[in-house]
Coordinates of C-alpha atoms in Angstrom, one line a residue:
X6 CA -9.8 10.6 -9.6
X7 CA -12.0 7.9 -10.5
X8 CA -15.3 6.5 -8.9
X9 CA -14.2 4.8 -5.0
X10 CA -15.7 1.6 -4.5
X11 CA -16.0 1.0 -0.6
X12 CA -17.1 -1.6 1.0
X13 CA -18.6 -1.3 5.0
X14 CA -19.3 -4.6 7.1
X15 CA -20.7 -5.2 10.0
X16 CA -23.2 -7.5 11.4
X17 CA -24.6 -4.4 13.5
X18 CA -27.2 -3.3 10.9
X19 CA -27.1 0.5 13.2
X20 CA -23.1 0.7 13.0
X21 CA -23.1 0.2 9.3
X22 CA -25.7 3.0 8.5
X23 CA -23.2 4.9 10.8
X24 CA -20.5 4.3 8.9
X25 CA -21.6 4.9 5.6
X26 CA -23.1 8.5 6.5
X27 CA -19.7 9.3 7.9
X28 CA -17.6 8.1 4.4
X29 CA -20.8 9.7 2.4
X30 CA -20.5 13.0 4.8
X31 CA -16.2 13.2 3.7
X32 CA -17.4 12.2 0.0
X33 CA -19.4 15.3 -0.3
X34 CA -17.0 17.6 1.7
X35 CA -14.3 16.5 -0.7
X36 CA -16.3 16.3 -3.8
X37 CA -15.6 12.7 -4.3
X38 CA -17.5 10.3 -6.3
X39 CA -17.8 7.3 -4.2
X40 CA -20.3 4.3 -4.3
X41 CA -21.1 3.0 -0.9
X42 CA -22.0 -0.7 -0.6
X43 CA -23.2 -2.2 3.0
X44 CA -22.7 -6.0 4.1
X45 CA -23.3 -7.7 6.9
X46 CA -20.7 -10.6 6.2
X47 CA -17.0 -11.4 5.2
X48 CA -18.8 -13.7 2.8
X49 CA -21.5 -11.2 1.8
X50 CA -18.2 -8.8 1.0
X51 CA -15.8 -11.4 -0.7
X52 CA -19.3 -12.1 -3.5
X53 CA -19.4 -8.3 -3.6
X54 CA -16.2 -8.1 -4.8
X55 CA -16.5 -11.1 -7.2
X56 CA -19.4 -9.9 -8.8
X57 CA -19.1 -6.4 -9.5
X58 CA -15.0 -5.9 -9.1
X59 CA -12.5 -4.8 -6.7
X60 CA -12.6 -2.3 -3.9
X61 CA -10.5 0.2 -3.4
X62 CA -11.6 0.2 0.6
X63 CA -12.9 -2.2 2.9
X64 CA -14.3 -1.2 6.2
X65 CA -14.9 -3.8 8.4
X66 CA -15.6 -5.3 12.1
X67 CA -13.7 -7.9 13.1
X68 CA -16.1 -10.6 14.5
X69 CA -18.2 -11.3 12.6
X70 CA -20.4 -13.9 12.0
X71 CA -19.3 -16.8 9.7
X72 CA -15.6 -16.1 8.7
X73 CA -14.3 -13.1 10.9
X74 CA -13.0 -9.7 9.5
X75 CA -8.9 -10.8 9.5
X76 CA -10.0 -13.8 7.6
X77 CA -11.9 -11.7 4.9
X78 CA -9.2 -9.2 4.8
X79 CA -6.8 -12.2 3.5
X80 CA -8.8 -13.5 1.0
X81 CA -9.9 -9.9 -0.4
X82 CA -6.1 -9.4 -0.3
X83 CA -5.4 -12.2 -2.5
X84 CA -7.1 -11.2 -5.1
X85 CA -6.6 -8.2 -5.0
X86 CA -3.2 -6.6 -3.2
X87 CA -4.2 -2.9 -3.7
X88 CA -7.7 -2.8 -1.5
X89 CA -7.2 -0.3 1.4
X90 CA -8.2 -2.7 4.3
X91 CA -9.6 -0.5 7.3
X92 CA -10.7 -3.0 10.9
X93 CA -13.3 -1.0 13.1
X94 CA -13.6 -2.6 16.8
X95 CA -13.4 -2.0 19.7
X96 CA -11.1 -5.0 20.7
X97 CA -7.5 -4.0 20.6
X98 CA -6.6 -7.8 21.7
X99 CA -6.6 -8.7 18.1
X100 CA -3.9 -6.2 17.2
X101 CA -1.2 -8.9 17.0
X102 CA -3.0 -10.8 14.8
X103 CA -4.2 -8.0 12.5
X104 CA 0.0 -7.7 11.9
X105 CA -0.5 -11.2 9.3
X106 CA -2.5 -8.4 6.8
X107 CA -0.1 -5.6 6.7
X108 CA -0.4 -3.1 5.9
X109 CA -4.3 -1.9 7.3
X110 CA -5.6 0.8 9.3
X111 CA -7.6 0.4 12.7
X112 CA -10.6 2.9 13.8
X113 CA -11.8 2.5 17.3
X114 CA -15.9 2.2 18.1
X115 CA -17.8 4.0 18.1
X116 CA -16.7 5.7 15.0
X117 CA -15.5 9.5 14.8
X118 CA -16.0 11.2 11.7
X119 CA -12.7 13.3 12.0
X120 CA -11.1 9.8 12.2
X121 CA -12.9 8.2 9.5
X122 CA -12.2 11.3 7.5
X123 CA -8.1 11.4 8.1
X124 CA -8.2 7.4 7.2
X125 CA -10.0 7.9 4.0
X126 CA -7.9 11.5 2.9
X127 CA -4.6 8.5 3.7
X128 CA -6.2 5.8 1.4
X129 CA -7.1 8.6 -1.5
X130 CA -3.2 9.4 -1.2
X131 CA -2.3 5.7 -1.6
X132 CA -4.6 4.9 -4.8
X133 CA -3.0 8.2 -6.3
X134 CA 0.3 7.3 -5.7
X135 CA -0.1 3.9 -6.6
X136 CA -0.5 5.3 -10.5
X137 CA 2.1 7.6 -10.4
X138 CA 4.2 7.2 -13.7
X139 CA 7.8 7.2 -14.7
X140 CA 9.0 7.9 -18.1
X141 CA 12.4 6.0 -19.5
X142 CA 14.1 5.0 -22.7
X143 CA 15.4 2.0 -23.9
X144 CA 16.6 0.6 -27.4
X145 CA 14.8 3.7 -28.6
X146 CA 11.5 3.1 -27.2
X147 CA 9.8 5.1 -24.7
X148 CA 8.2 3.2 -21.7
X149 CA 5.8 4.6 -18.9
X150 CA 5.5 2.4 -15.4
X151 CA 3.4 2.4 -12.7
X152 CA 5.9 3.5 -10.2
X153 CA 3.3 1.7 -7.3
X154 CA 4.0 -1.6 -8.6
X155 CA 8.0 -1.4 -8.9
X156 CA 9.4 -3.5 -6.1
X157 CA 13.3 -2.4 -6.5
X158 CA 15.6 -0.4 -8.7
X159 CA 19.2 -2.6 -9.2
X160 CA 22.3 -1.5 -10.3
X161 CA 24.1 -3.7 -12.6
X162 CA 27.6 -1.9 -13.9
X163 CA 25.6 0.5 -16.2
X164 CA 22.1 -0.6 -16.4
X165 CA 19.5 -0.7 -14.2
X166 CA 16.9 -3.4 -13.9
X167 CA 13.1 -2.9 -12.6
X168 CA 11.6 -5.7 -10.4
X169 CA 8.2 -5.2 -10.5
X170 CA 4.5 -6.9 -9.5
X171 CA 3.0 -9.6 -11.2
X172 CA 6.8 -10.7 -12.6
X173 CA 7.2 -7.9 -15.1
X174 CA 11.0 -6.8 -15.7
X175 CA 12.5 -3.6 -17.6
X176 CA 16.0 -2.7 -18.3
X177 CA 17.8 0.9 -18.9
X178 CA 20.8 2.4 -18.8
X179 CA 21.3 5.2 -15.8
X180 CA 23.6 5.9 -13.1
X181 CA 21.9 5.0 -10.2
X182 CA 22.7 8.0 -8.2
X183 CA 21.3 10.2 -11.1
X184 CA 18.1 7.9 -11.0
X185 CA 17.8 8.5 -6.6
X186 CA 17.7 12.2 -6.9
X187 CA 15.2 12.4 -10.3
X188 CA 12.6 9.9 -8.2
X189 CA 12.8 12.1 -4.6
X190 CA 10.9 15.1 -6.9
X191 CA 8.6 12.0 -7.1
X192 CA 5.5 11.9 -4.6
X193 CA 6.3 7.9 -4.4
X194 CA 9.0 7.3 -1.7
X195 CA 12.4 5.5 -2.3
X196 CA 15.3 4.6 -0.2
X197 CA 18.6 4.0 -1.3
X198 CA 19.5 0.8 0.9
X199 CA 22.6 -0.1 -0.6
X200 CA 24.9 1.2 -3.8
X201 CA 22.7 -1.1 -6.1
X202 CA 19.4 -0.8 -4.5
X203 CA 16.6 1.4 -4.6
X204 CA 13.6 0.3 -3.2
X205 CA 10.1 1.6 -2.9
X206 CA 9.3 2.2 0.5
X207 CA 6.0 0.6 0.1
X208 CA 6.8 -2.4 -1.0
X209 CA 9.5 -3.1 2.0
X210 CA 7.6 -6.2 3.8
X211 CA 10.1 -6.5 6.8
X212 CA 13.2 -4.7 7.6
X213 CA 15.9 -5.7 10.0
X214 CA 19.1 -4.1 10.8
X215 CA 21.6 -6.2 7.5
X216 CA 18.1 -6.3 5.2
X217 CA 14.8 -5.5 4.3
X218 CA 12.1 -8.5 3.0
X219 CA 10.2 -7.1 -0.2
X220 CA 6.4 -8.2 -0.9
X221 CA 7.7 -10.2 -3.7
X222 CA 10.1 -12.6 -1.3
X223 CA 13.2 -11.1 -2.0
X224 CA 15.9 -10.7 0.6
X225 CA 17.8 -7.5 -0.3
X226 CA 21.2 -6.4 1.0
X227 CA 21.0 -2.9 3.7
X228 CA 24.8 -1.4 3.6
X229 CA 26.4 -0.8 6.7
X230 CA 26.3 3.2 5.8
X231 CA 22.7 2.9 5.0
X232 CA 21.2 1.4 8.1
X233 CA 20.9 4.8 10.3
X234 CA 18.8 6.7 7.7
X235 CA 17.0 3.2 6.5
X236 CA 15.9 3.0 10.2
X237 CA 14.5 6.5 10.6
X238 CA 13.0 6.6 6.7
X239 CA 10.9 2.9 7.2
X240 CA 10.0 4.2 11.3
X241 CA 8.7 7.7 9.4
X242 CA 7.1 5.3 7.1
X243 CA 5.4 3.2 9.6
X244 CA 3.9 6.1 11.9
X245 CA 2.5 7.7 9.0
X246 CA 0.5 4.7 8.4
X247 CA -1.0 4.3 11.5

């Protein structure tokens, strides 16, 4: 895996030394290369990020002087969707509002390396997953995608369609059902919602009981038959992200 770039802010100059030992302490027990950069700002962190790129975590309070921690956490998450955003307090009042930057992480103060260590192994699982590939043909041409950026798999008669990020569209022909079973060998998770939907579990922004919300706005169809083990796959899905 490549270099991790993360980020740790806190206007406590003492709980951002912390901190950083503890992610430089599971860095060397994994034998990770990771680059450590310390801020005592949101605005200190967002000119970070402009300057010298993304992050692939952000560790952060959440009052904090200037703009607060949730505030940051939108803006980094604007530019880029894909930053691992990790809140370390020791106010659970804010939880409710934290809910507006799904998906994050929360760490209690003071700080437990097994903690910090469990979070970080999570986010290292994400960023590898998130480049996870899948090979297909069309029109005699052979295509490789990201399988982290595809939104939803849909079945129309015999070809498939890809909804992906940033707009991007691909086309193929496979029976859906054949499709299902090659992506559960796949370490990305999908969930068959409906006979023409596939979607990728982390890309489901709401769900409720007729339909899940995806991260790109659309409003997808969950089939009658689907809804018991749509409800148990996205309340797995949740509890291994907390």
């Amino acid at each position: 895996m490549q270099m991790l770039r993360i980020a740790v802010c806190d206007d406590s100059p003492i709980c951002v030394d912390m901190l950083a030992d503890e992610i430089k302490a599971w860095a060397d027990e994994r034998q990770l290369n990771v680059q450590i950069e310390k801020f005592a700002s949101g605005e200190e962190v967002l000119c970070g990020q402009e300057a010298a790129g993304d992050y692939a975590a952000v560790f952060m309070d959440i009052e904090l002087e200037g703009i607060d921690g949730m505030e940051t956490a939108i803006k980094l998450r604007e530019r880029n969707r894909m930053v691992s955003i990790v809140f370390v307090s020791q106010y659970e009042q804010y939880f409710k509002q934290m809910f507006q930057i799904y998906p994050f992480r929360y760490i209690e103060k003071p700080v437990s390396r097994q903690k910090t260590g469990e979070v970080l192994d999570q986010i290292v699982e994400e960023h590898r997953l998130f480049y996870e590939s899948f090979f297909f043909k069309y029109n005699r041409r052979n295509f490789h995608i990201a399988l982290g950026e595809v939104f939803y798999f849909v079945s129309e008669k015999r070809v498939i369609r890809i909804l992906m990020e940033n707009d991007k569209e691909y086309v193929f022909y496979e029976k859906l059902d054949d499709l299902e079973r090659v992506l559960a060998g796949y370490n990305n998770r999908f969930i068959r919602i409906h006979q023409s939907y596939l979607v990728n579990g982390r890309q489901i922004e709401q769900y409720l009981p007729r339909y899940v919300v995806m991260r790109n706005g659309d409003v997808l169809p969950v089939s009658r038959y689907k809804r018991g083990k749509m409800t148990e796959f996205y309340m797995d899905f949740l509890e291994k992200k907390c």
